[in-house]
Each structure stands twice: as structure tokens, then as C-alpha cells.
Coordinates of C-alpha atoms and ligand atoms in Angstrom, one line a residue:
M2 CA -96.4 -127.4 -27.5
T3 CA -97.7 -124.7 -29.7
N4 CA -96.0 -122.4 -32.1
Y5 CA -95.5 -119.5 -29.6
L6 CA -95.2 -116.6 -32.1
Y7 CA -97.6 -117.8 -34.8
D8 CA -100.3 -119.0 -32.4
G9 CA -100.1 -115.8 -30.4
V10 CA -100.0 -113.3 -33.3
F11 CA -101.4 -114.8 -36.5
A12 CA -103.6 -117.7 -35.4
P13 CA -106.4 -115.8 -33.5
H14 CA -107.8 -114.2 -36.7
A15 CA -106.6 -116.8 -39.2
D16 CA -110.1 -117.8 -40.4
S17 CA -111.7 -114.4 -40.4
R18 CA -113.3 -113.1 -43.6
K19 CA -112.4 -109.5 -42.6
T20 CA -109.9 -107.6 -44.7
F21 CA -106.4 -107.8 -43.3
L22 CA -104.6 -106.1 -46.2
Y23 CA -105.7 -103.4 -48.6
T24 CA -103.4 -102.9 -51.6
A25 CA -103.6 -100.9 -54.8
D26 CA -104.8 -104.2 -56.5
G27 CA -107.5 -105.3 -54.0
E28 CA -108.2 -106.7 -50.6
I29 CA -106.9 -109.8 -48.8
S30 CA -108.8 -111.2 -45.9
F31 CA -107.2 -112.9 -42.9
A32 CA -108.4 -116.2 -44.4
D33 CA -106.9 -115.5 -47.8
F34 CA -103.6 -114.6 -46.0
T35 CA -103.7 -117.8 -44.1
A36 CA -104.3 -119.9 -47.2
L37 CA -101.3 -118.2 -48.9
T38 CA -99.2 -118.7 -45.8
D39 CA -100.1 -122.4 -45.6
R40 CA -99.2 -123.0 -49.2
I41 CA -95.8 -121.4 -48.7
A42 CA -95.2 -123.2 -45.4
S43 CA -95.9 -126.5 -47.1
L44 CA -93.5 -125.6 -49.9
L45 CA -90.8 -124.6 -47.4
V46 CA -91.1 -128.0 -45.6
A47 CA -91.2 -129.9 -48.9
T48 CA -88.0 -128.1 -50.0
G49 CA -86.2 -129.5 -46.9
M50 CA -86.5 -126.7 -44.3
A51 CA -86.3 -128.2 -40.9
P52 CA -87.2 -126.4 -37.6
G53 CA -84.4 -123.9 -36.9
D54 CA -83.3 -123.6 -40.5
R55 CA -82.9 -120.1 -41.9
V56 CA -84.8 -118.7 -44.8
A57 CA -82.9 -115.7 -46.2
V58 CA -84.9 -113.2 -48.3
Q59 CA -84.1 -110.2 -50.4
A60 CA -87.1 -109.1 -52.3
D61 CA -89.4 -106.2 -52.9
K62 CA -92.3 -105.6 -50.6
S63 CA -95.5 -107.5 -51.5
V64 CA -98.2 -109.5 -49.8
M65 CA -96.5 -112.7 -50.8
L66 CA -93.3 -111.6 -49.2
F67 CA -95.2 -110.8 -45.9
A68 CA -96.8 -114.2 -46.2
L69 CA -93.3 -115.8 -46.6
Y70 CA -92.4 -114.4 -43.2
A71 CA -95.6 -115.8 -41.6
A72 CA -95.0 -119.1 -43.3
T73 CA -91.4 -119.4 -42.2
V74 CA -92.4 -118.8 -38.6
K75 CA -95.4 -121.2 -38.9
A76 CA -93.2 -123.9 -40.4
G77 CA -90.7 -123.6 -37.5
G78 CA -88.0 -121.8 -39.5
V79 CA -86.0 -118.7 -38.9
Y80 CA -86.8 -115.7 -41.1
L81 CA -83.9 -113.6 -42.3
P82 CA -84.9 -110.5 -44.3
L83 CA -82.2 -108.5 -46.1
N84 CA -82.2 -104.9 -47.1
T85 CA -83.1 -104.6 -50.8
G86 CA -80.2 -102.2 -51.2
Y87 CA -77.5 -104.8 -50.5
T88 CA -75.3 -105.8 -53.5
A89 CA -74.5 -109.4 -54.5
A90 CA -71.1 -109.0 -52.8
E91 CA -72.8 -108.0 -49.6
L92 CA -75.2 -110.9 -49.8
D93 CA -72.2 -113.2 -50.2
Y94 CA -71.2 -112.3 -46.7
F95 CA -74.7 -112.6 -45.2
L96 CA -75.5 -115.9 -46.8
G97 CA -72.1 -117.4 -46.0
D98 CA -72.5 -116.2 -42.4
A99 CA -76.1 -117.4 -41.8
K100 CA -76.0 -120.5 -44.0
P101 CA -79.7 -120.5 -44.8
R102 CA -81.5 -123.7 -46.1
I103 CA -83.6 -121.6 -48.6
V104 CA -82.7 -118.3 -50.3
V105 CA -85.4 -116.1 -52.0
V106 CA -84.3 -113.2 -54.2
S107 CA -85.7 -111.1 -57.1
G108 CA -85.6 -112.6 -60.6
K109 CA -82.9 -110.0 -61.6
A110 CA -80.6 -111.1 -58.8
E111 CA -80.9 -114.8 -59.5
A112 CA -77.9 -115.2 -61.7
A113 CA -75.6 -113.4 -59.3
I114 CA -76.8 -115.3 -56.3
A115 CA -77.0 -118.8 -57.8
P116 CA -73.3 -119.7 -57.3
I117 CA -73.5 -118.5 -53.7
A118 CA -76.6 -120.6 -53.0
E119 CA -74.9 -123.6 -54.6
R120 CA -71.7 -123.1 -52.5
I121 CA -73.7 -123.1 -49.2
G122 CA -76.1 -125.8 -50.3
A123 CA -79.2 -123.7 -50.2
A124 CA -82.3 -124.0 -52.5
L125 CA -82.9 -120.8 -54.5
M126 CA -86.2 -119.3 -55.4
T127 CA -87.3 -116.0 -56.9
L128 CA -90.0 -113.5 -56.0
D129 CA -90.6 -110.3 -57.8
A130 CA -92.5 -107.1 -56.8
D131 CA -95.5 -108.3 -58.8
E132 CA -95.4 -111.6 -56.9
S133 CA -94.3 -113.6 -59.9
G134 CA -91.4 -116.0 -59.7
S135 CA -90.6 -119.6 -58.9
L136 CA -91.7 -119.2 -55.2
R137 CA -95.3 -118.5 -56.3
D138 CA -95.3 -121.1 -59.0
A139 CA -94.1 -123.8 -56.6
A140 CA -96.3 -122.7 -53.7
M141 CA -99.5 -122.8 -55.8
A142 CA -98.8 -126.5 -56.3
H143 CA -99.3 -127.0 -52.5
E144 CA -102.6 -127.0 -50.7
G145 CA -103.4 -126.1 -47.1
P146 CA -104.3 -126.3 -44.3
F147 CA -100.8 -126.5 -42.8
A148 CA -100.5 -127.4 -39.1
A149 CA -98.1 -125.0 -37.3
V150 CA -94.8 -126.6 -36.3
P151 CA -94.4 -126.5 -32.5
R152 CA -91.9 -123.9 -31.3
G153 CA -91.3 -122.6 -27.8
S154 CA -90.9 -119.1 -26.6
E155 CA -87.1 -119.3 -26.5
D156 CA -86.7 -120.7 -30.0
L157 CA -85.3 -118.5 -32.8
A158 CA -87.9 -116.8 -35.0
A159 CA -85.8 -114.4 -36.9
I160 CA -82.3 -113.1 -37.5
L161 CA -82.0 -109.4 -38.6
Y162 CA -78.6 -108.0 -39.5
T163 CA -77.9 -104.7 -37.9
S164 CA -76.9 -101.8 -40.2
G165 CA -73.3 -102.2 -39.0
T166 CA -71.9 -98.7 -39.3
T167 CA -68.7 -99.9 -37.7
G168 CA -67.1 -103.3 -38.6
R169 CA -69.1 -106.2 -39.8
S170 CA -72.8 -106.4 -39.7
K171 CA -74.1 -108.6 -36.9
G172 CA -77.1 -110.9 -37.0
A173 CA -79.4 -110.2 -34.1
K174 CA -81.1 -113.4 -32.9
L175 CA -84.7 -112.8 -32.0
C176 CA -86.8 -115.4 -30.4
H177 CA -90.5 -116.1 -30.4
R178 CA -90.9 -114.5 -27.0
N179 CA -89.1 -111.3 -28.0
L180 CA -91.5 -110.7 -30.9
R181 CA -94.7 -111.8 -29.4
S182 CA -94.3 -110.0 -26.1
N183 CA -93.4 -106.7 -27.8
A184 CA -96.5 -106.8 -30.0
E185 CA -98.6 -107.5 -26.9
V186 CA -97.0 -104.6 -25.0
L187 CA -97.5 -102.2 -27.9
R188 CA -101.2 -103.2 -28.3
D189 CA -101.9 -102.2 -24.8
Y190 CA -99.7 -99.1 -24.6
W191 CA -100.9 -97.6 -27.9
R192 CA -104.5 -98.9 -27.6
F193 CA -104.6 -100.9 -30.8
T194 CA -107.9 -102.6 -31.5
P195 CA -109.5 -104.5 -34.4
D196 CA -110.9 -101.2 -35.7
D197 CA -107.5 -99.9 -36.5
V198 CA -106.3 -99.5 -40.0
L199 CA -102.6 -98.8 -40.3
L200 CA -101.1 -97.0 -43.2
H201 CA -98.1 -99.3 -43.9
M202 CA -95.5 -97.7 -46.2
L203 CA -92.4 -98.9 -44.5
P204 CA -90.0 -101.6 -45.9
I205 CA -90.5 -105.1 -44.4
Y206 CA -86.8 -106.1 -44.2
H207 CA -86.5 -103.9 -41.0
T208 CA -87.8 -104.3 -37.5
H209 CA -90.0 -101.2 -37.8
G210 CA -92.2 -102.4 -40.8
L211 CA -92.0 -106.1 -40.2
F212 CA -92.4 -106.5 -36.4
V213 CA -93.6 -103.2 -34.8
A214 CA -96.2 -102.6 -37.5
S215 CA -97.1 -106.0 -39.0
N216 CA -97.0 -108.2 -35.9
L217 CA -99.1 -105.7 -34.0
L218 CA -101.9 -105.4 -36.6
A219 CA -102.0 -109.1 -37.1
L220 CA -102.2 -109.6 -33.3
V221 CA -105.1 -107.3 -32.8
G222 CA -106.9 -108.4 -36.0
G223 CA -106.8 -104.9 -37.4
S224 CA -106.1 -104.0 -41.1
M225 CA -103.2 -102.6 -43.0
I226 CA -103.1 -100.4 -46.1
F227 CA -100.0 -102.3 -47.4
L228 CA -98.1 -100.2 -50.0
P229 CA -94.8 -100.8 -51.6
K230 CA -93.1 -97.6 -50.6
Y231 CA -93.6 -94.1 -49.1
A232 CA -94.8 -91.1 -51.1
A233 CA -96.6 -88.2 -49.4
D234 CA -99.3 -87.8 -52.1
V235 CA -100.1 -91.6 -51.9
A236 CA -100.3 -91.4 -48.1
L237 CA -102.7 -88.5 -48.5
E238 CA -104.9 -90.5 -50.9
W239 CA -105.3 -93.4 -48.4
M240 CA -105.4 -91.4 -45.2
P241 CA -109.2 -91.0 -45.0
K242 CA -109.4 -94.8 -44.8
A243 CA -106.7 -95.1 -42.1
T244 CA -106.7 -94.6 -38.4
T245 CA -102.9 -94.8 -37.7
M246 CA -99.6 -94.5 -39.4
M247 CA -96.1 -95.5 -38.3
G248 CA -93.3 -93.7 -40.0
V249 CA -89.7 -92.6 -39.9
P250 CA -89.2 -88.9 -39.4
T251 CA -88.9 -88.1 -43.2
F252 CA -92.5 -89.4 -43.7
Y253 CA -93.6 -86.5 -41.5
T254 CA -91.4 -83.8 -42.9
R255 CA -92.6 -84.7 -46.4
L256 CA -96.2 -84.6 -45.3
L257 CA -95.6 -81.2 -43.9
D258 CA -94.0 -80.1 -47.2
H259 CA -97.3 -81.1 -49.0
D260 CA -99.9 -78.4 -49.3
G261 CA -102.7 -81.0 -49.3
F262 CA -101.7 -82.1 -45.8
T263 CA -104.2 -80.2 -43.6
R264 CA -106.2 -80.7 -40.4
E265 CA -109.1 -82.1 -42.5
A266 CA -106.8 -84.5 -44.4
S267 CA -105.7 -86.1 -41.2
A268 CA -109.1 -85.9 -39.4
H269 CA -109.7 -89.6 -39.6
M270 CA -106.3 -90.5 -38.0
R271 CA -106.2 -91.3 -34.3
L272 CA -102.5 -91.8 -33.9
F273 CA -99.2 -90.9 -35.7
I274 CA -96.1 -92.8 -34.5
S275 CA -92.5 -92.0 -35.3
G276 CA -89.3 -93.8 -34.7
S277 CA -86.1 -95.3 -36.1
A278 CA -84.3 -91.9 -36.2
P279 CA -84.7 -88.7 -34.1
L280 CA -87.8 -86.6 -34.9
L281 CA -86.8 -82.9 -34.8
A282 CA -88.7 -81.1 -32.1
E283 CA -89.5 -78.5 -34.7
T284 CA -91.2 -81.2 -36.9
H285 CA -93.2 -82.3 -33.8
R286 CA -94.4 -78.7 -33.2
Q287 CA -95.2 -77.9 -36.8
F288 CA -97.2 -81.1 -37.1
E289 CA -99.3 -80.4 -34.1
A290 CA -99.9 -76.8 -35.3
R291 CA -101.0 -78.1 -38.7
T292 CA -103.2 -81.1 -37.5
G293 CA -104.0 -80.6 -33.9
K294 CA -102.3 -84.0 -33.2
A295 CA -99.1 -84.7 -31.4
I296 CA -96.8 -87.3 -33.0
L297 CA -96.0 -90.1 -30.6
E298 CA -92.3 -90.7 -30.7
R299 CA -90.9 -94.0 -29.5
Y300 CA -87.4 -95.6 -29.5
G301 CA -86.1 -99.1 -30.2
M302 CA -83.6 -101.0 -32.1
T303 CA -83.2 -104.3 -34.0
E304 CA -81.7 -105.9 -30.9
T305 CA -84.3 -104.8 -28.5
N306 CA -87.6 -104.3 -30.4
M307 CA -89.4 -101.3 -28.9
S308 CA -88.1 -100.1 -25.6
T309 CA -89.5 -96.6 -24.8
S310 CA -92.5 -94.6 -25.9
N311 CA -94.1 -91.3 -25.2
P312 CA -97.4 -91.8 -23.4
F313 CA -100.7 -92.4 -25.2
D314 CA -102.7 -90.3 -22.8
G315 CA -100.2 -87.9 -21.2
D316 CA -97.9 -85.3 -22.6
R317 CA -96.1 -86.4 -25.8
R318 CA -92.9 -84.3 -25.4
A319 CA -91.1 -83.1 -28.5
G320 CA -87.5 -84.2 -28.6
T321 CA -88.0 -87.1 -26.2
V322 CA -88.7 -90.8 -26.6
G323 CA -90.8 -91.0 -23.4
F324 CA -90.6 -93.7 -20.8
A325 CA -89.5 -97.4 -20.6
L326 CA -92.3 -99.6 -21.9
P327 CA -94.0 -102.0 -19.4
G328 CA -91.7 -105.0 -18.8
V329 CA -88.6 -103.2 -20.1
D330 CA -86.0 -102.4 -17.5
I331 CA -84.0 -99.3 -18.5
R332 CA -81.0 -97.7 -16.9
I333 CA -79.0 -94.7 -18.0
A334 CA -75.5 -95.9 -17.0
D335 CA -71.9 -94.9 -16.7
P336 CA -70.5 -96.3 -20.0
Q337 CA -67.4 -97.7 -18.3
T338 CA -68.9 -99.4 -15.2
G339 CA -72.6 -99.8 -16.0
A340 CA -73.5 -98.1 -12.7
P341 CA -76.8 -96.2 -12.9
L342 CA -76.4 -92.5 -13.1
P343 CA -78.7 -89.9 -11.5
D344 CA -81.4 -88.1 -13.6
G345 CA -80.0 -85.2 -15.6
E346 CA -76.7 -87.0 -16.4
I347 CA -75.8 -88.3 -19.8
G348 CA -75.0 -92.0 -19.9
I349 CA -75.5 -95.1 -22.0
I350 CA -78.9 -96.8 -22.3
E351 CA -78.8 -100.3 -21.0
Q352 CA -81.9 -102.6 -20.9
R353 CA -83.2 -105.9 -19.9
G354 CA -86.6 -107.6 -20.5
D355 CA -88.6 -109.9 -22.7
N356 CA -87.9 -107.5 -25.6
V357 CA -84.1 -108.0 -25.6
F358 CA -82.6 -110.3 -28.2
L359 CA -80.7 -113.5 -27.5
G360 CA -77.3 -112.4 -28.8
Y361 CA -75.5 -112.1 -32.1
W362 CA -75.5 -115.0 -34.6
E363 CA -72.2 -117.0 -34.2
M364 CA -70.4 -114.1 -32.5
P365 CA -70.1 -115.2 -28.9
E366 CA -67.4 -112.6 -28.1
K367 CA -69.5 -109.7 -29.5
T368 CA -72.5 -111.0 -27.6
A369 CA -70.5 -111.2 -24.4
E370 CA -69.1 -107.7 -24.8
S371 CA -72.6 -106.3 -25.4
F372 CA -74.1 -107.5 -22.1
R373 CA -73.3 -106.7 -18.5
D374 CA -73.0 -109.5 -15.9
D375 CA -76.5 -108.8 -14.7
G376 CA -78.0 -109.4 -18.1
F377 CA -78.5 -105.8 -19.2
F378 CA -77.8 -105.1 -22.9
I379 CA -75.5 -102.1 -23.7
T380 CA -77.3 -100.4 -26.5
G381 CA -74.7 -97.8 -27.5
D382 CA -77.3 -95.1 -27.4
M383 CA -76.4 -92.1 -25.2
A384 CA -79.3 -90.5 -23.3
V385 CA -80.5 -88.4 -20.4
R386 CA -83.6 -88.8 -18.2
D387 CA -85.2 -85.7 -16.9
A388 CA -86.9 -85.2 -13.5
D389 CA -90.3 -86.2 -15.0
G390 CA -88.8 -89.5 -16.3
Y391 CA -88.8 -88.6 -20.0
I392 CA -85.7 -90.0 -21.8
S393 CA -84.0 -88.0 -24.6
I394 CA -81.5 -89.6 -26.9
V395 CA -78.4 -87.5 -27.4
G396 CA -76.7 -89.8 -30.0
R397 CA -74.7 -93.0 -30.5
D398 CA -71.7 -93.5 -28.3
K399 CA -69.5 -93.7 -31.3
D400 CA -70.7 -90.4 -32.5
L401 CA -69.5 -88.7 -29.3
I402 CA -66.8 -86.1 -30.1
I403 CA -63.8 -85.8 -27.8
S404 CA -62.2 -82.4 -28.6
G405 CA -59.2 -81.4 -26.5
G406 CA -60.1 -84.2 -24.0
L407 CA -63.6 -82.8 -23.5
N408 CA -66.9 -84.6 -24.4
V409 CA -69.1 -82.9 -27.0
Y410 CA -72.6 -84.5 -27.6
P411 CA -73.5 -83.7 -31.2
K412 CA -77.2 -83.4 -30.4
E413 CA -76.7 -80.5 -28.1
V414 CA -74.8 -78.5 -30.8
E415 CA -77.2 -79.6 -33.6
G416 CA -80.2 -78.4 -31.5
M417 CA -78.7 -74.9 -31.3
I418 CA -77.8 -74.8 -34.9
D419 CA -81.2 -76.0 -36.0
A420 CA -82.8 -73.1 -34.1
V421 CA -80.9 -70.5 -36.2
E422 CA -83.1 -68.9 -38.8
G423 CA -82.3 -70.2 -42.3
V424 CA -81.1 -73.6 -41.1
L425 CA -83.2 -76.6 -42.2
E426 CA -81.1 -79.3 -40.4
S427 CA -77.6 -80.1 -39.4
A428 CA -75.2 -82.9 -38.5
V429 CA -72.3 -82.3 -36.1
I430 CA -69.3 -84.6 -36.4
G431 CA -65.8 -85.0 -35.1
V432 CA -63.0 -84.7 -37.6
P433 CA -59.3 -85.6 -36.9
H434 CA -57.4 -82.5 -35.8
R435 CA -53.7 -82.2 -34.9
D436 CA -54.2 -80.1 -31.7
F437 CA -57.6 -81.2 -30.5
G438 CA -57.6 -84.9 -31.4
E439 CA -61.0 -84.2 -32.9
A440 CA -62.5 -81.0 -34.0
V441 CA -66.2 -80.2 -34.0
V442 CA -67.5 -79.7 -37.5
A443 CA -71.0 -78.7 -38.5
V444 CA -72.6 -79.8 -41.8
I445 CA -75.7 -77.7 -42.4
V446 CA -78.6 -77.8 -44.9
R447 CA -80.0 -74.3 -45.4
S448 CA -83.6 -73.3 -45.9
D449 CA -82.3 -69.9 -46.8
D450 CA -79.4 -69.8 -49.3
A451 CA -78.3 -66.4 -48.0
L452 CA -77.4 -67.8 -44.6
A453 CA -73.7 -67.3 -43.9
A454 CA -71.4 -69.3 -41.7
E455 CA -70.7 -66.2 -39.6
T456 CA -74.3 -65.9 -38.7
V457 CA -74.4 -69.4 -37.3
E458 CA -71.1 -68.8 -35.4
A459 CA -72.5 -65.6 -34.0
A460 CA -75.7 -67.3 -32.9
L461 CA -73.7 -70.0 -31.0
A462 CA -71.0 -67.7 -29.6
D463 CA -72.7 -66.9 -26.3
Q464 CA -74.8 -70.1 -26.0
L465 CA -72.1 -72.8 -26.1
A466 CA -68.8 -73.3 -24.4
K467 CA -65.9 -72.5 -26.7
F468 CA -64.8 -76.2 -27.0
K469 CA -68.3 -77.2 -28.3
Q470 CA -68.4 -74.5 -31.0
P471 CA -67.7 -75.8 -34.5
K472 CA -64.2 -75.2 -35.8
A473 CA -65.7 -75.4 -39.3
I474 CA -69.1 -74.8 -40.7
L475 CA -69.9 -76.5 -44.1
F476 CA -73.0 -76.2 -46.2
T477 CA -74.5 -79.1 -48.2
D478 CA -77.7 -79.7 -50.2
A479 CA -78.7 -82.8 -48.2
L480 CA -77.4 -85.0 -45.4
P481 CA -76.6 -88.7 -46.3
R482 CA -79.4 -90.9 -45.0
N483 CA -80.1 -94.6 -45.1
S484 CA -83.4 -96.1 -46.0
M485 CA -84.7 -95.7 -42.4
G486 CA -84.0 -92.0 -42.4
K487 CA -80.9 -92.3 -40.2
V488 CA -78.2 -89.7 -40.9
Q489 CA -75.0 -91.6 -41.9
K490 CA -72.5 -89.9 -39.7
A491 CA -69.7 -92.4 -40.6
E492 CA -70.1 -91.4 -44.2
L493 CA -69.9 -87.7 -43.3
R494 CA -66.8 -88.3 -41.2
K495 CA -65.2 -90.1 -44.1
A496 CA -66.0 -87.3 -46.5
H497 CA -64.4 -84.7 -44.3
D498 CA -61.6 -86.7 -42.9
G499 CA -58.9 -84.5 -44.3
L500 CA -60.4 -81.2 -43.5
F501 CA -57.7 -80.1 -41.0
S502 CA -54.7 -82.1 -42.4
Ligands
AMP15 P1 -82.2 -100.1 -36.0 O1 -81.5 -101.2 -35.3 O2 -81.9 -100.0 -37.5 O3 -83.7 -100.1 -35.7 O4 -81.6 -98.8 -35.4 C1 -81.7 -98.5 -34.0 C2 -81.1 -97.2 -33.7 O5 -81.9 -96.2 -34.2 C3 -81.1 -97.0 -32.2 O6 -80.0 -97.6 -31.6 C4 -81.1 -95.5 -32.1 O7 -79.7 -95.0 -32.3 C5 -81.9 -95.0 -33.3 N1 -83.3 -94.7 -33.0 C6 -84.4 -95.4 -33.1 N2 -85.5 -94.7 -32.7 C7 -85.0 -93.5 -32.3 C8 -85.6 -92.3 -31.9 N3 -86.9 -92.2 -31.7 N4 -84.8 -91.2 -31.6 C9 -83.5 -91.3 -31.8 N5 -82.9 -92.4 -32.3 C10 -83.6 -93.4 -32.6

């Protein structure tokens, strides 16, 4: 038996002298990366990690951190990256839940995490942004080559905790097949080749930066410009060397805000990909007007990897996430019964395929609730498919507003508000209301401070049914977003909970 993920994704180019990673400090070839991976893999095994053991990691992005992921997989372990924003109290829950054999944190977190690691019997190591720390010191005492530990397609490769906007965060179990198959599908769909150089400015604790971007470029033997975080001016400096970029929508709005972002500045780029949060149709249009290139929007989630994408060759339609990827079965279903709905009707996205995770870590009931009897995963994303087959996401099921017993999809109202002159963006939420159960409330960020609530009301008056029109319009300087650019509607709902009481 081989190591299904490592041998499929990392091994084909392992010995190549070609540059795999460009950083601000220099270049790392595939062979350098493999040598680093092998040292770390030897260390993990010497520390007592057995196949199937978890390696939990909260550390700043670096080449060594990326190699720790490859090493964990190669040594047969299960990689468990944690958002760098989590506090020690939050880590207490994740570590207690996942019971890793090894924990890696930054030097400054060591003291707070040490008692937790001791309680669960895990070895603790440190890794800082500059790659210093006990992980490096110990790994350098080991020599390669390291023979990959055999793992099958159904074995666990990673656990990623979902952002958990309601209730406890759940650990999504991803197997070797989930990750490798998705990288192979994306290579073909988006035409990635060894000539590609991806501008990588995403975090690597999330599916987007870790799997979508990194697995794909490793698989094809391309290169990545591997930078710690996003900044539009840094993106512009590197762009002449890159061929592609993957970003969350804010990457693109910030580029558009930058005067230096011109048609010439992006001339070397063959493909811009967006996902993880909805890209405004307006951003898509402005981007195309500025560069002559249409952003390719795709949709996926931690549990399902990538599921839909706009086409590479055909029309990349603003405001849509395109079609189901090859090998992904998608239906837009009645939320109650799971029965497929006709095109044009809003329902819940359900999917089945090699991309879909195995279930939630030690939560058999949650797992059972999340799958239909025929194996389809209930995503919680509401969407509609048009007559041409393009899918548009209209929001999360829990963001659906029920006002006076009638369903209001926030996206529809937001789309109309965003079209009003003087509006930069908006979020529409449901707020408890004595008469209506929930009342529609719009929170707006203005691009023109003179814009009045009455102007927005007047613009919606003859466009939207009365029950969909906001009962209150509030202005704010910025919408609350998480690190992947998703608007935090739960936070907004909490902030305005008492508006009508
Ligand atoms: P995560 O598990 O953090 O990757 O979040 C997945 C969620 O992000 C999905 O369930 C969607 O609600 C949302 N999402 C991802 N891509 C898109 C997109 N292109 N448009 C709208 N929502 C998206």
C-alpha cells in the first residue's frame, strides 16, 4: 500500500530542483521542501506519533508550517490546523476534543498551552513566524530520507474545525481520497500546469489556503509565491511573476481600491479565482472593466472541499458560483424532505461525491443529522439554479428571515440595496419583533455619507414586496467579518437584538 495523499500530491515532484516556493527570504525547491518534510516526519514518529494520531497546530504561516502539514500526512498522522485567532480558552476545547498526540504552538502561547498539553498527554513544541522554536531545533537533529507510511484512500488525513457560528465548533474529518481527488479535479477544471505560479497570500489553517491552493500547486509541480498575509501593494509587487491568484473577495476589492492595479499590472496573470464568501456582482464587473479578465468564482466548504465552479472557458457569470464540479453530485432540495426542486426554486444545496467528508469528529448524532439516507450531505447553504445550470447562493439556511410567517432571503434584499447609489455594501438580518416574529433589518456601509435611510426606502418601495422591505435601516462604518472575509451575521443579530423591544 502507498500513502494515498502524499504519493499522489507531493511525491511526483519530490526530487525536483525546480523552485516550489518563493518567499521574501529566498527560494525553496521541491527537493528542499522534501528534505524539510522528511526531517519533520522523522521527528513526529520519534516523538511517538502513530498512524491515525492527530497533530494539532496553531502557528503563523511559514514554509516550515506548510512542511509540517506534508510531514504529518507522510508519517501517517492526521493534521489539525487551528485558526491563529483562537484564544487559549478556545484551544482548551479543541485539544480536549481532538486529543492530539503532538501540539505545536507559537512560543508566546507555550506557557498557556503547556498545562492543557500535559492534561491530555500530548507532546508540546513551538514554531514561530520566523521558523525558530523547538520544532525546528528538534527536526534538524533528524536526517532523511523518510519512507512514507502507508495510508489508504479512506484513512483520515486531516481534521478541520468549522467556524461554528451556532453551537460548538465541529471537527470535519477529511480522508486522503477527499483531498487528493479534489486537487485532481481542480487541476483539470482550472487547467493548472507546472508553468503556473500561484500568488499565495491566504492563511493555511483553512481549507482554501491549505488544500485548494497548496495541494493543487504541489500536485501539478507548479510554484507558489508563499507570503505570510495579504496586502494589496505586496500583491502588486509580486504579480508580474505570478500567473494565478486565489483570494477571498476582500483581496479583490482591495486591489480595485489601489491606483496601481491596472490592466498592465495584471497582464501576466492568466486566472483570478475567488471563494469562501460571496463576491459582489459589482466587484466582478469592475474587475473585468479594469483588467479585461473575469474573476472565476467557485464555491465550497470545509466539509466538502470544492463543489462548484464557474467554467474556465465559458461565461463566468457575476453573482453565481457556476456548475457542479466533475464527480460532485449536487441537488437543490426541499429543506424538509430532501426532494430535488425544479430549476428556479430556492432550496438547500445537498451533495455527494469523493469530495464530501467522512463526518464530524466524535459527533455521531451531528453526522447522522447532516446526511440524508442516500448519502447526500446537507450543506446548509440555500441556492437556486437557473435554466442554464448556473447556481447562485442566496445565503445560509440559518440566516433565512421569517417575517410574519413569510420567508425573506437576505441576498435578494441586499442585492437591491447594494444597487442604490451611495451604498458600498449591506447585510440584511432578522431581528426579534413582537408582531412579525422577526423583522427585516438592513445594516448598510455607505460610500456617500450624505445617503439617507429614506432614499434607500424609496428605492426599494416599488421593487420589493412590503414584507421584504427593511423595518429599520442602520448605517455602520464596516461590517463584522472573519478572517476569510465572511460577514458575521450572528454577531450583527446579537448587536441589534433589542432593536424592537
Ligand atoms: P468554510 O467551511 O469556512 O470554507 O465556509 C464555507 C461556507 O462559505 C459555505 O458553506 C458558504 O456558505 C460560504 N461560501 C464559500 N464560497 C462561497 C461563494 N463563492 N459564494 C457564497 N458563499 C460561499
